[in-house]
Short mmCIF file of N, CA and C in Angstrom, two decimals:
data_model
loop_
_atom_site.label_atom_id
_atom_site.label_comp_id
_atom_site.label_asym_id
_atom_site.label_seq_id
_atom_site.Cartn_x
_atom_site.Cartn_y
_atom_site.Cartn_z
N UNK A 1254 119.04 146.95 95.31
CA UNK A 1254 117.82 146.30 94.86
C UNK A 1254 116.81 146.30 96.01
N UNK A 1255 115.56 146.43 95.63
CA UNK A 1255 114.43 146.38 96.55
C UNK A 1255 113.66 145.08 96.28
N UNK A 1256 113.21 144.44 97.35
CA UNK A 1256 112.36 143.26 97.17
C UNK A 1256 110.94 143.58 97.62
N UNK A 1257 110.02 143.30 96.75
CA UNK A 1257 108.59 143.36 97.07
C UNK A 1257 108.24 142.00 97.65
N UNK A 1258 107.60 141.99 98.81
CA UNK A 1258 107.13 140.74 99.39
C UNK A 1258 105.61 140.86 99.53
N UNK A 1259 104.91 140.00 98.81
CA UNK A 1259 103.45 139.98 98.86
C UNK A 1259 103.00 138.71 99.56
N UNK A 1260 102.31 138.87 100.68
CA UNK A 1260 101.74 137.72 101.39
C UNK A 1260 100.34 137.51 100.83
N UNK A 1261 100.10 136.31 100.30
CA UNK A 1261 98.87 136.02 99.57
C UNK A 1261 98.22 134.77 100.14
N UNK A 1262 96.95 134.88 100.49
CA UNK A 1262 96.18 133.71 100.93
C UNK A 1262 95.21 133.35 99.81
N UNK A 1263 95.16 132.07 99.49
CA UNK A 1263 94.39 131.56 98.35
C UNK A 1263 93.11 130.88 98.83
N UNK A 1264 92.07 130.97 98.02
CA UNK A 1264 90.81 130.27 98.29
C UNK A 1264 91.09 128.77 98.38
N UNK A 1265 90.52 128.09 99.35
CA UNK A 1265 90.74 126.63 99.47
C UNK A 1265 90.45 125.91 98.15
N UNK A 1266 91.36 125.03 97.78
CA UNK A 1266 91.20 124.25 96.56
C UNK A 1266 91.72 124.93 95.31
N UNK A 1267 92.22 126.17 95.40
CA UNK A 1267 92.71 126.92 94.24
C UNK A 1267 94.23 126.91 94.14
N UNK A 1268 94.91 126.15 94.98
CA UNK A 1268 96.37 126.22 95.03
C UNK A 1268 97.02 125.90 93.68
N UNK A 1269 96.65 124.82 93.06
CA UNK A 1269 97.27 124.43 91.78
C UNK A 1269 96.98 125.46 90.69
N UNK A 1270 95.74 125.96 90.66
CA UNK A 1270 95.38 126.95 89.65
C UNK A 1270 96.13 128.26 89.88
N UNK A 1271 96.30 128.65 91.14
CA UNK A 1271 97.05 129.87 91.45
C UNK A 1271 98.50 129.72 91.02
N UNK A 1272 99.12 128.62 91.36
CA UNK A 1272 100.52 128.40 90.99
C UNK A 1272 100.69 128.42 89.47
N UNK A 1273 99.75 127.82 88.75
CA UNK A 1273 99.81 127.85 87.28
C UNK A 1273 99.64 129.27 86.74
N UNK A 1274 98.77 130.05 87.38
CA UNK A 1274 98.56 131.44 86.95
C UNK A 1274 99.81 132.28 87.17
N UNK A 1275 100.49 132.08 88.29
CA UNK A 1275 101.73 132.82 88.54
C UNK A 1275 102.78 132.42 87.51
N UNK A 1276 102.89 131.14 87.21
CA UNK A 1276 103.85 130.68 86.19
C UNK A 1276 103.54 131.33 84.83
N UNK A 1277 102.27 131.41 84.50
CA UNK A 1277 101.87 132.03 83.23
C UNK A 1277 102.19 133.52 83.21
N UNK A 1278 102.03 134.18 84.34
CA UNK A 1278 102.25 135.63 84.42
C UNK A 1278 103.73 136.00 84.57
N UNK A 1279 104.59 135.04 84.85
CA UNK A 1279 106.01 135.35 85.11
C UNK A 1279 106.66 136.14 83.98
N UNK A 1280 106.29 135.86 82.76
CA UNK A 1280 106.90 136.59 81.63
C UNK A 1280 106.53 138.07 81.66
N UNK A 1281 105.40 138.42 82.24
CA UNK A 1281 104.99 139.83 82.36
C UNK A 1281 105.93 140.57 83.30
N UNK A 1282 106.37 139.88 84.35
CA UNK A 1282 107.34 140.48 85.26
C UNK A 1282 108.71 140.57 84.60
N UNK A 1283 109.11 139.49 83.93
CA UNK A 1283 110.43 139.45 83.28
C UNK A 1283 110.61 140.62 82.32
N UNK A 1284 109.56 141.00 81.64
CA UNK A 1284 109.63 142.09 80.68
C UNK A 1284 109.43 143.47 81.29
N UNK A 1285 109.16 143.56 82.58
CA UNK A 1285 108.87 144.85 83.22
C UNK A 1285 110.16 145.61 83.51
N UNK A 1286 110.07 146.90 83.38
CA UNK A 1286 111.21 147.78 83.67
C UNK A 1286 111.69 147.57 85.11
N UNK A 1287 112.98 147.30 85.27
CA UNK A 1287 113.58 147.20 86.58
C UNK A 1287 113.33 145.91 87.34
N UNK A 1288 112.63 144.96 86.75
CA UNK A 1288 112.36 143.70 87.45
C UNK A 1288 113.54 142.75 87.26
N UNK A 1289 114.09 142.25 88.36
CA UNK A 1289 115.29 141.42 88.32
C UNK A 1289 115.05 139.97 88.71
N UNK A 1290 114.00 139.69 89.47
CA UNK A 1290 113.78 138.30 89.91
C UNK A 1290 112.34 138.13 90.37
N UNK A 1291 111.91 136.87 90.39
CA UNK A 1291 110.58 136.53 90.89
C UNK A 1291 110.64 135.13 91.48
N UNK A 1292 110.13 134.97 92.68
CA UNK A 1292 110.03 133.65 93.32
C UNK A 1292 108.70 133.56 94.03
N UNK A 1293 108.09 132.39 93.97
CA UNK A 1293 106.84 132.13 94.69
C UNK A 1293 107.14 131.05 95.72
N UNK A 1294 106.89 131.36 96.99
CA UNK A 1294 107.13 130.43 98.09
C UNK A 1294 105.80 130.08 98.74
N UNK A 1295 105.63 128.79 99.05
CA UNK A 1295 104.41 128.31 99.68
C UNK A 1295 104.70 127.86 101.10
N UNK A 1296 103.85 128.25 102.03
CA UNK A 1296 104.02 127.86 103.42
C UNK A 1296 103.81 126.36 103.59
N UNK A 1297 104.70 125.74 104.33
CA UNK A 1297 104.57 124.31 104.62
C UNK A 1297 103.47 124.10 105.65
N UNK A 1298 103.46 124.96 106.68
CA UNK A 1298 102.48 124.81 107.76
C UNK A 1298 101.07 125.26 107.34
N UNK A 1299 100.99 126.22 106.44
CA UNK A 1299 99.70 126.78 105.99
C UNK A 1299 99.69 126.80 104.46
N UNK A 1300 99.39 125.66 103.82
CA UNK A 1300 99.57 125.53 102.37
C UNK A 1300 98.72 126.46 101.49
N UNK A 1301 97.79 127.19 102.08
CA UNK A 1301 97.02 128.17 101.30
C UNK A 1301 97.69 129.54 101.31
N UNK A 1302 98.80 129.66 102.04
CA UNK A 1302 99.51 130.94 102.14
C UNK A 1302 100.80 130.91 101.32
N UNK A 1303 101.00 131.97 100.57
CA UNK A 1303 102.16 132.11 99.70
C UNK A 1303 102.85 133.43 99.97
N UNK A 1304 104.12 133.49 99.60
CA UNK A 1304 104.86 134.75 99.57
C UNK A 1304 105.47 134.88 98.18
N UNK A 1305 105.06 135.93 97.51
CA UNK A 1305 105.64 136.27 96.21
C UNK A 1305 106.75 137.27 96.50
N UNK A 1306 107.96 136.97 96.05
CA UNK A 1306 109.11 137.84 96.28
C UNK A 1306 109.64 138.27 94.92
N UNK A 1307 109.58 139.58 94.68
CA UNK A 1307 110.00 140.13 93.38
C UNK A 1307 111.10 141.14 93.62
N UNK A 1308 112.21 140.99 92.89
CA UNK A 1308 113.31 141.93 92.98
C UNK A 1308 113.14 143.06 91.97
N UNK A 1309 113.24 144.28 92.45
CA UNK A 1309 113.10 145.47 91.60
C UNK A 1309 114.32 146.37 91.80
N UNK A 1310 114.70 147.10 90.75
CA UNK A 1310 115.77 148.08 90.89
C UNK A 1310 115.37 149.18 91.86
N UNK A 1311 114.11 149.64 91.74
CA UNK A 1311 113.62 150.72 92.60
C UNK A 1311 112.15 150.46 92.96
N UNK A 1312 111.69 151.13 94.01
CA UNK A 1312 110.27 151.04 94.36
C UNK A 1312 109.42 151.60 93.23
N UNK A 1313 109.89 152.65 92.58
CA UNK A 1313 109.14 153.25 91.47
C UNK A 1313 108.95 152.27 90.32
N UNK A 1314 109.96 151.41 90.07
CA UNK A 1314 109.79 150.41 89.02
C UNK A 1314 108.59 149.51 89.31
N UNK A 1315 108.38 149.21 90.59
CA UNK A 1315 107.22 148.40 90.96
C UNK A 1315 105.94 149.22 91.02
N UNK A 1316 105.96 150.25 91.87
CA UNK A 1316 104.74 150.98 92.21
C UNK A 1316 104.23 151.90 91.10
N UNK A 1317 105.09 152.37 90.23
CA UNK A 1317 104.66 153.27 89.16
C UNK A 1317 104.68 152.55 87.82
N UNK A 1318 105.89 152.14 87.39
CA UNK A 1318 106.02 151.60 86.04
C UNK A 1318 105.26 150.28 85.86
N UNK A 1319 105.37 149.36 86.82
CA UNK A 1319 104.66 148.08 86.68
C UNK A 1319 103.18 148.21 87.02
N UNK A 1320 102.89 148.84 88.16
CA UNK A 1320 101.49 148.90 88.61
C UNK A 1320 100.59 149.67 87.64
N UNK A 1321 101.15 150.57 86.86
CA UNK A 1321 100.36 151.33 85.90
C UNK A 1321 100.41 150.75 84.49
N UNK A 1322 100.93 149.53 84.37
CA UNK A 1322 101.11 148.92 83.05
C UNK A 1322 100.01 147.91 82.71
N UNK A 1323 99.94 147.58 81.45
CA UNK A 1323 99.02 146.53 81.00
C UNK A 1323 99.44 145.18 81.59
N UNK A 1324 100.74 144.98 81.77
CA UNK A 1324 101.24 143.73 82.34
C UNK A 1324 100.65 143.50 83.73
N UNK A 1325 100.52 144.56 84.53
CA UNK A 1325 99.93 144.42 85.86
C UNK A 1325 98.47 144.02 85.76
N UNK A 1326 97.74 144.60 84.83
CA UNK A 1326 96.33 144.25 84.65
C UNK A 1326 96.19 142.78 84.26
N UNK A 1327 97.07 142.30 83.41
CA UNK A 1327 97.05 140.89 83.02
C UNK A 1327 97.37 140.00 84.22
N UNK A 1328 98.40 140.39 84.98
CA UNK A 1328 98.78 139.67 86.20
C UNK A 1328 97.59 139.53 87.14
N UNK A 1329 96.94 140.65 87.44
CA UNK A 1329 95.80 140.61 88.37
C UNK A 1329 94.64 139.80 87.81
N UNK A 1330 94.43 139.87 86.50
CA UNK A 1330 93.37 139.07 85.90
C UNK A 1330 93.61 137.58 86.02
N UNK A 1331 94.87 137.18 85.96
CA UNK A 1331 95.22 135.76 86.07
C UNK A 1331 95.15 135.26 87.52
N UNK A 1332 95.69 136.03 88.45
CA UNK A 1332 95.80 135.53 89.83
C UNK A 1332 94.69 136.00 90.76
N UNK A 1333 94.10 137.15 90.48
CA UNK A 1333 93.10 137.75 91.35
C UNK A 1333 91.93 136.84 91.72
N UNK A 1334 91.41 136.05 90.77
CA UNK A 1334 90.27 135.19 91.12
C UNK A 1334 90.57 134.13 92.19
N UNK A 1335 91.83 133.93 92.49
CA UNK A 1335 92.22 132.91 93.46
C UNK A 1335 92.47 133.48 94.86
N UNK A 1336 92.49 134.80 95.00
CA UNK A 1336 92.78 135.43 96.29
C UNK A 1336 91.62 135.24 97.26
N UNK A 1337 91.93 134.80 98.49
CA UNK A 1337 90.92 134.73 99.54
C UNK A 1337 90.73 136.10 100.18
N UNK A 1338 91.76 136.94 100.12
CA UNK A 1338 91.73 138.30 100.65
C UNK A 1338 92.80 139.11 99.90
N UNK A 1339 92.74 140.42 99.99
CA UNK A 1339 93.76 141.22 99.29
C UNK A 1339 95.17 140.90 99.81
N UNK A 1340 96.15 140.83 98.91
CA UNK A 1340 97.53 140.58 99.34
C UNK A 1340 98.04 141.72 100.23
N UNK A 1341 98.92 141.36 101.14
CA UNK A 1341 99.61 142.34 101.99
C UNK A 1341 101.02 142.50 101.39
N UNK A 1342 101.34 143.72 100.98
CA UNK A 1342 102.59 143.96 100.25
C UNK A 1342 103.47 144.94 101.01
N UNK A 1343 104.76 144.62 101.06
CA UNK A 1343 105.73 145.56 101.60
C UNK A 1343 107.02 145.45 100.78
N UNK A 1344 107.86 146.46 100.92
CA UNK A 1344 109.15 146.50 100.23
C UNK A 1344 110.26 146.43 101.27
N UNK A 1345 111.28 145.62 100.98
CA UNK A 1345 112.41 145.48 101.90
C UNK A 1345 113.71 145.63 101.12
N UNK A 1346 114.76 146.00 101.84
CA UNK A 1346 116.08 146.03 101.27
C UNK A 1346 117.00 145.22 102.17
N UNK A 1347 117.94 144.53 101.59
CA UNK A 1347 118.86 143.69 102.34
C UNK A 1347 119.88 144.59 103.03
N UNK A 1348 120.03 144.42 104.33
CA UNK A 1348 121.02 145.17 105.09
C UNK A 1348 122.18 144.28 105.54
N UNK A 1349 121.97 142.96 105.48
CA UNK A 1349 123.04 142.02 105.82
C UNK A 1349 122.76 140.71 105.11
N UNK A 1350 123.77 140.20 104.44
CA UNK A 1350 123.70 138.85 103.86
C UNK A 1350 124.93 138.13 104.39
N UNK A 1351 124.75 137.29 105.39
CA UNK A 1351 125.86 136.66 106.08
C UNK A 1351 126.52 135.56 105.25
N UNK A 1352 125.70 134.75 104.58
CA UNK A 1352 126.25 133.71 103.72
C UNK A 1352 125.17 133.18 102.79
N UNK A 1353 125.59 132.48 101.77
CA UNK A 1353 124.67 131.87 100.81
C UNK A 1353 125.36 130.62 100.26
N UNK A 1354 124.59 129.57 100.06
CA UNK A 1354 125.17 128.34 99.51
C UNK A 1354 124.57 128.01 98.19
#
């Protein structure tokens, strides 16, 4: 599995609206080819900064199948108005998982 990590900074005062928009858009990810998980994490030290972590079977499931879909357009329409700057996105794969509780 590949994880997409998007670092997102939100316009001041838009935090609640952004979180609601991500919750609304979650079903678009759930229905996407190869999408296995979605989590939104908010920085404690910098509450306008978020990390969206999405599990995909392959990079192509994210970069081709999802990014070229209507679901992606809906996602961006819901969350895009809250972005202070373009998200920074990278893909990672787990090379070690020492423990989990």
